[in-house]
Amino acid sequence: MAGLELLSDQGFRIDGRRSHELRKIQCKLGVFSQADGSAYVEQGNTKVLAAVYGPHEIRGSRSKLLQDKVLVNCQYSMATFSTSERKRRPRGDRKSQEMTMHLQQTFNAAILTSLHPRSQIDIFVEVLQSDGGNYCASVNAATLAVIDAGIPMKDYVCACSASYLGDSPIVDINYLEESSGSPEITVAVLPKSEQIVFLEMNGRLHEDNLSKVVDMAVKGCKDVYGVLDRTVREHVSQVGSSLET
Amino acid sequence: MAEVDLSDAEKIFIKHGVQDNCREDGRGCEDYRHIELETGLLSNTTGSARVRLANTDILAGVKAELGTPSPDKPNKGRLEFFVDCSANATPVFEGRGGEELAAEIGNILTRTYDCPSCFDLEALCIIPEEQCWILYVDVLLLECGGNLFDVASIAVKAALYNTKIPKVTVSRDEGLVELEISDDPYDVQRVEVQSAPCIVTVCKIGHSHVVDASLKEEACCLARLTMGVTERRTVTGVRKEGSGSLDPASLEDMMQTGKRVGELLNKSLMDSLLEEERQGSKKKPVGFLK
């Protein structure tokens, strides 16, 4: 991507943020009434809807049943109009299958799975508009949906991406920064204990810089946590006050 | 679709109500539920709309791409429908579970729009036989609370109304054709949707029929008529669905109801679209945050 200055000399990024700044996060719990839990997250121009069903009896083949814990079943799909170039299929391609697996891993680590043995929890994520950081927005939306469904978790799971430009790490990268060829690190953490439940890196990055970038991403996750926690508290107090009247 | 199990007593209650023109939620037989509509909420589509009717939630996005016209219609652009039933609506749609329903909705939309007087495809042609705009209309079903066909068609019409295709200038230089696509967001071509159809589904319940059936009413209905109706009461497509049968007299009745309701539906849809446009940039997109 020649000619595009991703990080200006004054330290501003292409969308006007500084290197440690997240995009604006707006979210809402309880978007749908039929699902047991649902949430909508906007991270800049990335927009994601998540729905959670369960815990319920195992659907389909009984062979997936786990005797000692709950089966976490995920599906990641992208609307055909979500990307700037139209997608032909909303799901089933390799990228979505990989995302599905990652989500499954992440939520297996965060949900208290031993509380609901021999049952199943479905987490469905739908990306409506994509502008980088799809995985992060999906995890954040799914966390809110799981909370909305009242399913016990160890902690929120918050995800954030980071990259390394010039000689400084940048946080929460958008599509332009993602596709510029710079390395991309995606981290999902349990913010209270600072445990990393998911980590992925694409591209090339010098080993010495790795810890700086991971620190930046973890810091980003904690900032995301602040926003999510505020939303949940607001939502709960709203629901609570409507119950009183 | 989300399954509703009704006992015989509940079915009889609904049937008797319909007979007396008073349905379970207090509506008359030809009344729609409250519809919420918003256009232009997805920035990387050429046009988009979200429609919510009771629990049914549908998002439609239009993307315009340059392509070649089909050989049998060299001077026309193309309109391609694709419907996706998201698993967010019900776990049954997971994987390939929703494809059958999606194909059904897609087919009906294609059929009702496949009529020269209701949608001007020639305006989408740039150079006959060589270049035209292809409008990909993608419909995403997010939650189902009955009456999917009608809501899908309303979302499609609203998204097409919202569609702004960049103007293209054609210049010929020594036999070479050059296309210049304007990048000015105000130098655009609108899609004419005044005469585009809306789908009206008329459900036969007992001896009467209703429009905009709720999930419970759909469970009591044996036969339904899905028809595309334009603002001038033209019917652009009809299909009978369901396991029951209809006699010709009630078919005629249902068609009349469909036409009457379709005309009103199209009119009020256009009114709200114009009203939303009048608010212009003052209105902030709300999307799912409301």
Coordinates of C-alpha atoms in Angstrom, one line a residue:
Chain A
M1 CA 0.0 0.0 0.0
A2 CA 2.4 2.6 -1.3
G3 CA 1.6 6.3 -0.7
L4 CA -0.5 5.7 2.3
E5 CA 1.0 7.0 5.5
L6 CA -0.3 4.7 8.2
L7 CA 1.4 6.6 11.0
S8 CA 2.2 10.2 10.5
D9 CA 5.3 12.0 12.0
Q10 CA 3.0 13.6 14.5
G11 CA 1.9 10.2 15.8
F12 CA -1.6 10.1 14.2
R13 CA -2.9 7.1 12.4
I14 CA -4.9 7.0 9.2
D15 CA -8.2 7.5 10.9
G16 CA -7.0 10.2 13.3
R17 CA -6.3 8.0 16.3
R18 CA -3.2 8.0 18.4
S19 CA -1.4 4.6 18.7
H20 CA -2.9 3.6 22.0
E21 CA -6.5 4.7 21.2
L22 CA -9.3 2.2 20.5
R23 CA -12.0 2.9 18.0
K24 CA -15.4 4.0 19.4
I25 CA -17.2 1.1 20.9
Q26 CA -21.0 1.1 21.1
C27 CA -22.9 -1.9 22.3
K28 CA -26.3 -3.1 23.4
L29 CA -27.5 -6.2 25.2
G30 CA -30.8 -7.9 24.5
V31 CA -31.4 -6.9 20.9
F32 CA -33.6 -9.9 20.1
S33 CA -36.3 -11.4 22.2
Q34 CA -36.4 -15.0 20.8
A35 CA -32.8 -15.8 21.6
D36 CA -31.9 -16.6 25.2
G37 CA -29.2 -13.9 25.0
S38 CA -28.2 -11.4 22.3
A39 CA -25.9 -8.5 21.9
Y40 CA -24.8 -6.0 19.2
V41 CA -21.4 -4.4 19.1
E42 CA -20.0 -1.6 17.0
Q43 CA -16.3 -1.1 17.0
G44 CA -15.7 1.8 14.6
N45 CA -17.1 0.6 11.4
T46 CA -17.1 -3.1 12.3
K47 CA -20.6 -4.2 13.3
V48 CA -21.4 -7.6 14.8
L49 CA -24.5 -9.3 16.2
A50 CA -24.4 -12.3 18.5
A51 CA -27.1 -14.6 19.7
V52 CA -26.8 -17.3 22.4
Y53 CA -29.2 -20.2 22.8
G54 CA -29.0 -22.6 25.8
P55 CA -28.0 -24.4 27.8
H56 CA -30.4 -26.9 26.3
E57 CA -30.5 -30.6 25.3
I58 CA -28.0 -31.7 22.7
R59 CA -29.4 -31.2 19.2
G60 CA -28.5 -33.5 16.3
S61 CA -26.1 -36.3 16.9
R62 CA -25.9 -37.5 20.5
S63 CA -22.3 -38.6 19.9
K64 CA -21.2 -35.0 20.5
L65 CA -22.5 -35.2 24.1
L66 CA -20.0 -34.7 26.8
Q67 CA -20.6 -36.5 30.1
D68 CA -18.7 -34.0 32.4
K69 CA -19.3 -30.6 30.8
V70 CA -21.3 -28.6 28.4
L71 CA -20.8 -28.6 24.7
V72 CA -20.0 -25.1 23.4
N73 CA -21.2 -24.9 19.8
C74 CA -20.3 -21.8 17.7
Q75 CA -21.0 -20.5 14.3
Y76 CA -19.4 -17.5 12.7
S77 CA -20.8 -16.1 9.6
M78 CA -20.4 -12.9 7.6
A79 CA -23.3 -11.2 5.8
T80 CA -22.6 -11.3 2.0
F81 CA -22.7 -7.5 2.0
S82 CA -20.4 -7.0 5.0
T83 CA -17.2 -6.6 3.0
S84 CA -16.4 -3.9 0.4
E85 CA -16.1 -6.7 -2.2
R86 CA -19.3 -8.8 -2.1
K87 CA -18.9 -12.2 -0.6
R88 CA -20.4 -15.2 -2.4
R89 CA -21.2 -17.3 0.7
P90 CA -21.9 -16.2 4.2
R91 CA -20.3 -19.2 5.9
G92 CA -18.6 -22.5 5.2
D93 CA -15.5 -21.0 3.7
R94 CA -12.1 -21.7 5.3
K95 CA -11.8 -18.4 7.0
S96 CA -15.2 -18.6 8.7
Q97 CA -14.6 -22.2 9.8
E98 CA -11.3 -21.1 11.4
M99 CA -13.1 -18.3 13.2
T100 CA -15.7 -20.7 14.4
M101 CA -13.0 -22.9 15.9
H102 CA -11.3 -20.0 17.5
L103 CA -14.5 -18.8 19.1
Q104 CA -15.2 -22.3 20.4
Q105 CA -11.8 -22.5 22.0
T106 CA -12.1 -19.1 23.5
F107 CA -15.5 -19.7 25.1
N108 CA -14.6 -23.2 26.2
A109 CA -12.0 -21.5 28.3
A110 CA -14.2 -18.8 29.7
I111 CA -17.6 -20.5 30.4
L112 CA -17.9 -22.6 33.5
T113 CA -18.5 -25.7 31.5
S114 CA -18.7 -28.2 34.3
L115 CA -21.9 -26.6 35.6
H116 CA -24.1 -27.9 32.8
P117 CA -23.0 -31.5 31.9
R118 CA -24.7 -33.3 29.1
S119 CA -26.1 -30.2 27.5
Q120 CA -25.2 -27.7 24.8
I121 CA -24.8 -23.9 24.5
D122 CA -25.0 -22.3 21.0
I123 CA -23.2 -19.1 20.2
F124 CA -24.0 -17.6 16.8
V125 CA -22.1 -14.6 15.5
E126 CA -23.1 -12.6 12.5
V127 CA -20.8 -9.9 11.1
L128 CA -22.9 -7.2 9.4
Q129 CA -20.2 -4.9 8.4
S130 CA -16.5 -5.6 8.5
D131 CA -13.7 -3.1 8.9
G132 CA -10.9 -5.0 10.5
G133 CA -10.9 -6.7 13.9
N134 CA -13.8 -9.0 13.1
Y135 CA -12.6 -11.6 15.6
C136 CA -12.3 -9.1 18.4
A137 CA -15.7 -7.6 17.8
S138 CA -17.2 -11.1 17.6
V139 CA -15.7 -12.2 20.9
N140 CA -16.8 -9.0 22.6
A141 CA -20.3 -9.3 21.2
A142 CA -20.5 -13.0 22.1
T143 CA -19.4 -12.2 25.7
L144 CA -22.2 -9.7 26.1
A145 CA -24.7 -12.2 24.6
V146 CA -23.5 -15.0 27.0
I147 CA -23.9 -12.6 29.9
D148 CA -27.4 -11.6 28.6
A149 CA -28.3 -15.3 28.6
G150 CA -27.2 -15.5 32.2
I151 CA -24.6 -18.3 31.6
P152 CA -21.9 -18.3 34.3
M153 CA -18.4 -17.4 33.1
K154 CA -15.1 -17.1 34.9
D155 CA -14.9 -13.6 33.7
Y156 CA -15.7 -11.4 30.7
V157 CA -13.6 -12.4 27.7
C158 CA -12.3 -9.3 25.9
A159 CA -10.4 -9.4 22.7
C160 CA -8.3 -6.8 21.0
S161 CA -5.8 -6.6 18.1
A162 CA -2.5 -4.9 17.9
S163 CA 0.2 -4.2 15.3
Y164 CA 3.6 -2.8 15.1
L165 CA 4.2 0.2 12.8
G166 CA 7.5 2.1 12.5
D167 CA 8.9 1.5 15.9
S168 CA 5.8 1.7 18.0
P169 CA 3.0 -0.7 18.7
I170 CA -0.6 0.3 17.7
V171 CA -3.8 -1.0 19.1
D172 CA -7.2 -2.1 17.6
I173 CA -6.2 -2.0 14.0
N174 CA -8.7 -1.3 11.2
Y175 CA -9.0 -2.9 7.8
L176 CA -6.5 -0.6 6.1
E177 CA -3.9 -1.2 8.8
E178 CA -4.7 -4.9 8.7
S179 CA -4.1 -5.2 5.0
S180 CA -1.0 -3.1 4.8
G181 CA 1.2 -6.1 5.5
S182 CA 2.3 -5.2 9.0
P183 CA 2.1 -7.9 11.6
E184 CA -1.2 -8.5 13.4
I185 CA -1.6 -9.9 16.9
T186 CA -5.0 -10.8 18.2
V187 CA -5.4 -11.5 21.9
A188 CA -8.4 -12.5 24.0
V189 CA -7.9 -12.2 27.8
L190 CA -9.9 -12.7 31.0
P191 CA -9.2 -9.1 32.2
K192 CA -9.3 -9.5 36.0
S193 CA -6.7 -12.3 36.1
E194 CA -5.0 -11.2 33.0
Q195 CA -5.0 -14.7 31.7
I196 CA -4.6 -15.0 27.9
V197 CA -7.2 -17.4 26.5
F198 CA -6.5 -16.9 22.8
L199 CA -3.5 -15.5 20.9
E200 CA -2.8 -15.4 17.2
M201 CA -0.2 -13.7 15.2
N202 CA 0.0 -13.1 11.5
G203 CA 2.9 -11.6 9.6
R204 CA 6.5 -11.1 10.7
L205 CA 7.6 -9.4 13.9
H206 CA 10.9 -9.2 15.6
E207 CA 11.0 -11.3 18.8
D208 CA 12.2 -8.3 20.8
N209 CA 9.1 -6.4 20.0
L210 CA 6.6 -9.2 20.7
S211 CA 6.2 -8.4 24.3
K212 CA 5.6 -4.7 23.6
V213 CA 2.8 -5.5 21.1
V214 CA 1.2 -8.2 23.4
D215 CA 1.3 -5.7 26.3
M216 CA -0.4 -3.1 24.1
A217 CA -3.1 -5.6 23.0
V218 CA -3.7 -6.7 26.6
K219 CA -4.0 -3.0 27.6
G220 CA -6.5 -2.7 24.8
C221 CA -8.5 -5.6 26.1
K222 CA -8.7 -4.0 29.5
D223 CA -10.0 -0.8 28.0
V224 CA -12.6 -2.8 26.1
Y225 CA -13.5 -4.5 29.4
G226 CA -14.2 -1.1 30.9
V227 CA -16.7 -0.3 28.1
L228 CA -18.4 -3.7 28.2
D229 CA -18.7 -3.7 32.0
R230 CA -20.3 -0.2 31.9
T231 CA -22.8 -1.4 29.3
V232 CA -23.7 -4.5 31.3
R233 CA -24.2 -2.5 34.5
E234 CA -26.3 0.1 32.7
H235 CA -28.4 -2.7 31.1
V236 CA -28.9 -4.6 34.4
S237 CA -29.9 -1.4 36.3
Q238 CA -32.4 -0.6 33.5
V239 CA -33.9 -4.0 33.6
G240 CA -33.9 -4.0 37.4
S241 CA -35.7 -0.6 37.6
S242 CA -38.3 -1.7 35.1
L243 CA -39.0 -4.8 37.3
E244 CA -39.7 -2.6 40.3
T245 CA -42.4 -0.5 38.7
Chain B
M1 CA -39.1 -21.4 11.1
A2 CA -39.6 -21.3 14.9
E3 CA -42.1 -23.9 15.7
V4 CA -45.3 -23.1 17.6
D5 CA -47.4 -25.9 19.0
L6 CA -51.0 -25.1 19.5
S7 CA -53.7 -27.2 21.1
D8 CA -57.1 -27.8 19.4
A9 CA -58.8 -25.4 21.8
E10 CA -56.3 -22.6 21.0
K11 CA -56.7 -23.1 17.3
I12 CA -60.5 -22.9 17.6
F13 CA -60.1 -19.7 19.6
I14 CA -58.0 -18.1 16.9
K15 CA -60.4 -19.3 14.1
H16 CA -63.5 -17.9 15.8
G17 CA -61.7 -14.6 16.4
V18 CA -60.8 -14.4 12.7
Q19 CA -64.4 -15.1 11.8
D20 CA -65.5 -12.1 13.9
N21 CA -62.8 -9.9 12.4
C22 CA -61.0 -9.6 15.8
R23 CA -57.7 -11.4 16.0
E24 CA -55.8 -12.5 19.1
D25 CA -53.9 -9.2 19.3
G26 CA -57.0 -7.1 18.6
R27 CA -56.3 -6.4 14.9
G28 CA -58.9 -6.7 12.2
C29 CA -58.3 -9.2 9.4
E30 CA -56.7 -6.7 7.0
D31 CA -54.4 -4.9 9.5
Y32 CA -50.7 -5.1 9.6
R33 CA -48.7 -5.0 12.8
H34 CA -46.5 -2.0 13.6
I35 CA -43.6 -1.8 11.1
E36 CA -40.3 -0.1 11.9
L37 CA -38.0 0.9 9.0
E38 CA -34.6 2.4 8.7
T39 CA -32.5 2.9 5.5
G40 CA -28.9 3.6 4.9
L41 CA -27.4 2.0 8.0
L42 CA -24.6 0.1 6.4
S43 CA -21.9 2.3 4.9
N44 CA -20.2 -0.3 2.6
T45 CA -23.3 -1.1 0.6
T46 CA -24.8 0.9 -2.2
G47 CA -28.2 0.8 -0.4
S48 CA -29.5 -0.8 2.8
A49 CA -32.5 -1.1 4.9
R50 CA -33.6 -2.8 8.1
V51 CA -37.2 -3.7 8.7
R52 CA -38.7 -4.9 11.9
L53 CA -42.3 -6.1 12.2
A54 CA -43.1 -7.5 15.6
N55 CA -40.4 -10.1 16.1
T56 CA -39.4 -10.4 12.5
D57 CA -36.2 -8.6 11.8
I58 CA -34.7 -8.4 8.3
L59 CA -31.7 -6.6 7.0
A60 CA -31.3 -6.0 3.2
G61 CA -28.2 -4.8 1.5
V62 CA -27.8 -3.8 -2.1
K63 CA -24.4 -3.9 -3.8
A64 CA -23.9 -2.6 -7.3
E65 CA -21.2 -4.2 -9.4
L66 CA -20.2 -3.8 -13.0
G67 CA -20.8 -6.9 -15.2
T68 CA -21.9 -8.1 -18.5
P69 CA -25.6 -8.4 -19.4
S70 CA -27.1 -11.8 -19.9
P71 CA -27.0 -12.8 -23.6
D72 CA -30.8 -13.1 -24.0
K73 CA -31.4 -9.6 -22.5
P74 CA -28.5 -7.6 -24.0
N75 CA -29.9 -4.1 -23.2
K76 CA -30.9 -4.8 -19.6
G77 CA -29.1 -4.7 -16.3
R78 CA -29.5 -7.5 -13.8
L79 CA -31.1 -7.9 -10.4
E80 CA -29.9 -10.9 -8.3
F81 CA -31.5 -11.9 -5.1
F82 CA -29.7 -13.9 -2.3
V83 CA -31.4 -14.7 1.0
D84 CA -29.5 -15.9 4.0
C85 CA -31.3 -17.3 7.1
S86 CA -28.9 -16.5 10.0
A87 CA -28.6 -18.9 12.8
N88 CA -29.2 -15.9 15.1
A89 CA -32.9 -16.4 14.2
T90 CA -33.2 -20.0 15.4
P91 CA -30.7 -22.7 16.0
V92 CA -32.5 -24.8 13.3
F93 CA -30.9 -22.6 10.7
E94 CA -27.3 -23.5 11.7
G95 CA -25.1 -24.7 8.9
R96 CA -27.2 -25.5 5.9
G97 CA -30.5 -25.7 7.9
G98 CA -31.9 -22.4 6.6
E99 CA -31.2 -23.0 2.9
E100 CA -34.5 -24.3 1.9
L101 CA -36.5 -21.4 3.4
A102 CA -33.9 -19.0 2.0
A103 CA -34.3 -20.4 -1.5
E104 CA -38.0 -20.2 -1.2
I105 CA -37.9 -16.5 -0.3
G106 CA -35.3 -15.8 -2.9
N107 CA -37.4 -17.5 -5.7
I108 CA -40.5 -15.5 -4.8
L109 CA -38.6 -12.2 -4.8
T110 CA -37.1 -13.1 -8.2
R111 CA -40.5 -14.0 -9.6
T112 CA -42.3 -10.9 -8.4
Y113 CA -39.6 -8.6 -9.6
D114 CA -39.4 -10.3 -13.0
C115 CA -41.9 -8.1 -14.8
P116 CA -40.9 -5.3 -17.2
S117 CA -43.4 -2.8 -16.0
C118 CA -42.6 -3.0 -12.3
F119 CA -38.8 -2.6 -12.4
D120 CA -36.8 -0.8 -15.1
L121 CA -33.8 -2.9 -15.7
E122 CA -32.9 -1.0 -18.9
A123 CA -31.8 2.0 -16.8
L124 CA -29.1 -0.2 -15.4
C125 CA -27.6 -0.9 -18.8
I126 CA -24.4 1.1 -19.7
I127 CA -23.3 -0.4 -23.0
P128 CA -25.7 -3.0 -24.6
E129 CA -24.2 -6.5 -24.7
E130 CA -21.0 -5.3 -22.9
Q131 CA -21.5 -3.5 -19.6
C132 CA -24.3 -3.1 -17.2
W133 CA -24.9 -2.7 -13.4
I134 CA -25.7 -5.9 -11.6
L135 CA -27.6 -5.2 -8.4
Y136 CA -27.0 -7.9 -5.8
V137 CA -29.8 -7.7 -3.3
D138 CA -28.8 -9.6 -0.2
V139 CA -31.5 -10.3 2.4
L140 CA -30.4 -11.4 5.9
L141 CA -33.0 -12.9 8.1
L142 CA -32.1 -12.1 11.8
E143 CA -35.1 -13.1 13.7
C144 CA -38.4 -14.7 12.7
G145 CA -41.8 -13.8 14.1
G146 CA -44.0 -14.8 11.2
N147 CA -44.8 -13.2 7.8
L148 CA -41.2 -13.4 6.5
F149 CA -42.1 -12.9 2.8
D150 CA -43.9 -9.6 3.2
V151 CA -41.1 -8.2 5.5
A152 CA -38.4 -9.4 3.1
S153 CA -40.1 -7.6 0.2
I154 CA -40.5 -4.4 2.2
A155 CA -36.9 -4.5 3.1
V156 CA -35.9 -5.1 -0.5
K157 CA -38.0 -2.2 -1.8
A158 CA -36.6 0.1 0.9
A159 CA -33.0 -0.9 0.2
L160 CA -33.5 -0.4 -3.5
Y161 CA -35.0 3.1 -2.8
N162 CA -31.9 3.9 -0.7
T163 CA -29.6 2.6 -3.5
K164 CA -27.4 5.3 -5.1
I165 CA -25.3 4.0 -8.0
P166 CA -22.4 6.2 -9.1
K167 CA -22.8 7.8 -12.5
V168 CA -20.8 6.3 -15.3
T169 CA -19.5 8.3 -18.3
V170 CA -18.7 6.3 -21.4
S171 CA -16.1 7.7 -23.8
R172 CA -14.9 6.0 -27.0
D173 CA -11.3 6.5 -28.1
E174 CA -10.2 4.8 -31.3
G175 CA -12.5 1.9 -30.8
L176 CA -11.5 1.5 -27.1
V177 CA -14.3 2.0 -24.7
E178 CA -13.5 3.8 -21.5
L179 CA -15.7 3.9 -18.5
E180 CA -15.3 6.6 -15.9
I181 CA -17.1 6.0 -12.6
S182 CA -17.8 9.2 -10.8
D183 CA -16.4 9.3 -7.2
D184 CA -18.6 12.2 -6.2
P185 CA -21.1 10.9 -3.6
Y186 CA -23.7 13.4 -4.9
D187 CA -23.3 12.6 -8.6
V188 CA -25.4 9.5 -8.5
Q189 CA -28.2 7.6 -10.2
R190 CA -31.2 6.5 -8.2
V191 CA -33.2 3.4 -8.7
E192 CA -36.8 3.9 -9.6
V193 CA -38.9 1.9 -7.2
Q194 CA -42.3 3.6 -7.4
S195 CA -43.8 0.7 -9.2
A196 CA -41.8 -2.1 -7.5
P197 CA -44.0 -4.8 -5.9
C198 CA -44.5 -5.7 -2.3
I199 CA -45.4 -9.2 -1.3
V200 CA -48.6 -9.7 0.5
T201 CA -49.3 -13.1 2.1
V202 CA -52.9 -13.9 2.6
C203 CA -53.6 -16.8 5.0
K204 CA -56.8 -18.8 5.0
I205 CA -57.9 -19.5 8.5
G206 CA -61.2 -21.3 8.9
H207 CA -63.6 -19.7 6.4
S208 CA -62.0 -16.3 6.5
H209 CA -58.6 -15.0 5.6
V210 CA -56.1 -12.6 7.2
V211 CA -53.0 -10.7 6.2
D212 CA -49.8 -10.4 8.2
A213 CA -50.3 -13.6 10.2
S214 CA -48.5 -14.0 13.5
L215 CA -46.6 -17.2 14.3
K216 CA -49.7 -18.6 16.1
E217 CA -52.0 -17.8 13.2
E218 CA -49.5 -19.3 10.8
A219 CA -49.8 -22.5 12.8
C220 CA -53.6 -22.6 12.2
C221 CA -53.4 -21.8 8.6
L222 CA -53.6 -24.6 6.1
A223 CA -53.3 -22.7 2.8
R224 CA -51.8 -19.3 2.0
L225 CA -51.5 -17.2 -1.1
T226 CA -48.3 -15.2 -1.6
M227 CA -48.7 -12.5 -4.1
G228 CA -46.6 -9.6 -5.4
V229 CA -48.7 -6.4 -5.7
T230 CA -47.6 -3.0 -7.0
E231 CA -48.9 0.4 -6.1
R232 CA -51.4 0.3 -9.0
R233 CA -52.9 -3.0 -7.8
T234 CA -51.1 -5.0 -10.5
V235 CA -50.3 -8.5 -9.5
T236 CA -46.8 -9.5 -10.5
G237 CA -46.8 -13.1 -9.2
V238 CA -49.0 -15.4 -7.2
R239 CA -48.2 -18.7 -5.5
K240 CA -50.3 -20.9 -3.3
E241 CA -48.5 -22.6 -0.5
G242 CA -49.3 -24.9 2.4
S243 CA -50.9 -28.3 2.7
G244 CA -54.5 -27.3 2.4
S245 CA -56.5 -26.6 -0.7
L246 CA -58.5 -23.6 -1.9
D247 CA -61.7 -23.4 -3.9
P248 CA -61.8 -21.0 -6.8
A249 CA -64.3 -18.6 -5.1
S250 CA -62.1 -18.1 -2.0
L251 CA -59.1 -17.7 -4.2
E252 CA -60.8 -14.8 -5.9
D253 CA -61.7 -13.3 -2.6
M254 CA -58.1 -13.6 -1.3
M255 CA -56.7 -12.1 -4.5
Q256 CA -59.0 -9.1 -4.0
T257 CA -57.9 -8.7 -0.4
G258 CA -54.3 -9.0 -1.4
K259 CA -54.6 -6.3 -4.0
R260 CA -56.4 -3.9 -1.7
V261 CA -53.9 -4.4 1.1
G262 CA -51.0 -4.4 -1.2
E263 CA -51.9 -1.0 -2.6
L264 CA -52.1 0.5 0.9
L265 CA -48.9 -1.2 2.0
N266 CA -47.0 0.2 -1.0
K267 CA -48.4 3.7 -0.5
S268 CA -47.5 3.8 3.2
L269 CA -44.1 2.4 2.5
M270 CA -43.4 5.1 0.0
D271 CA -44.7 7.8 2.4
S272 CA -42.4 6.6 5.1
L273 CA -39.4 6.4 2.8
L274 CA -40.1 10.0 1.6
E275 CA -40.5 11.1 5.1
E276 CA -37.2 9.6 6.2
E277 CA -35.5 11.2 3.2
R278 CA -36.9 14.6 4.1
Q279 CA -35.3 14.3 7.5
G280 CA -32.0 14.0 5.6
S281 CA -28.7 14.3 7.3
K282 CA -30.4 15.5 10.5
K283 CA -31.3 12.0 11.3
K284 CA -28.6 9.9 12.8
P285 CA -28.4 6.2 12.0
V286 CA -29.7 4.2 14.9
G287 CA -29.3 0.6 13.7
F288 CA -29.4 -1.9 16.4
L289 CA -28.4 0.4 19.2
K290 CA -31.9 1.7 20.0

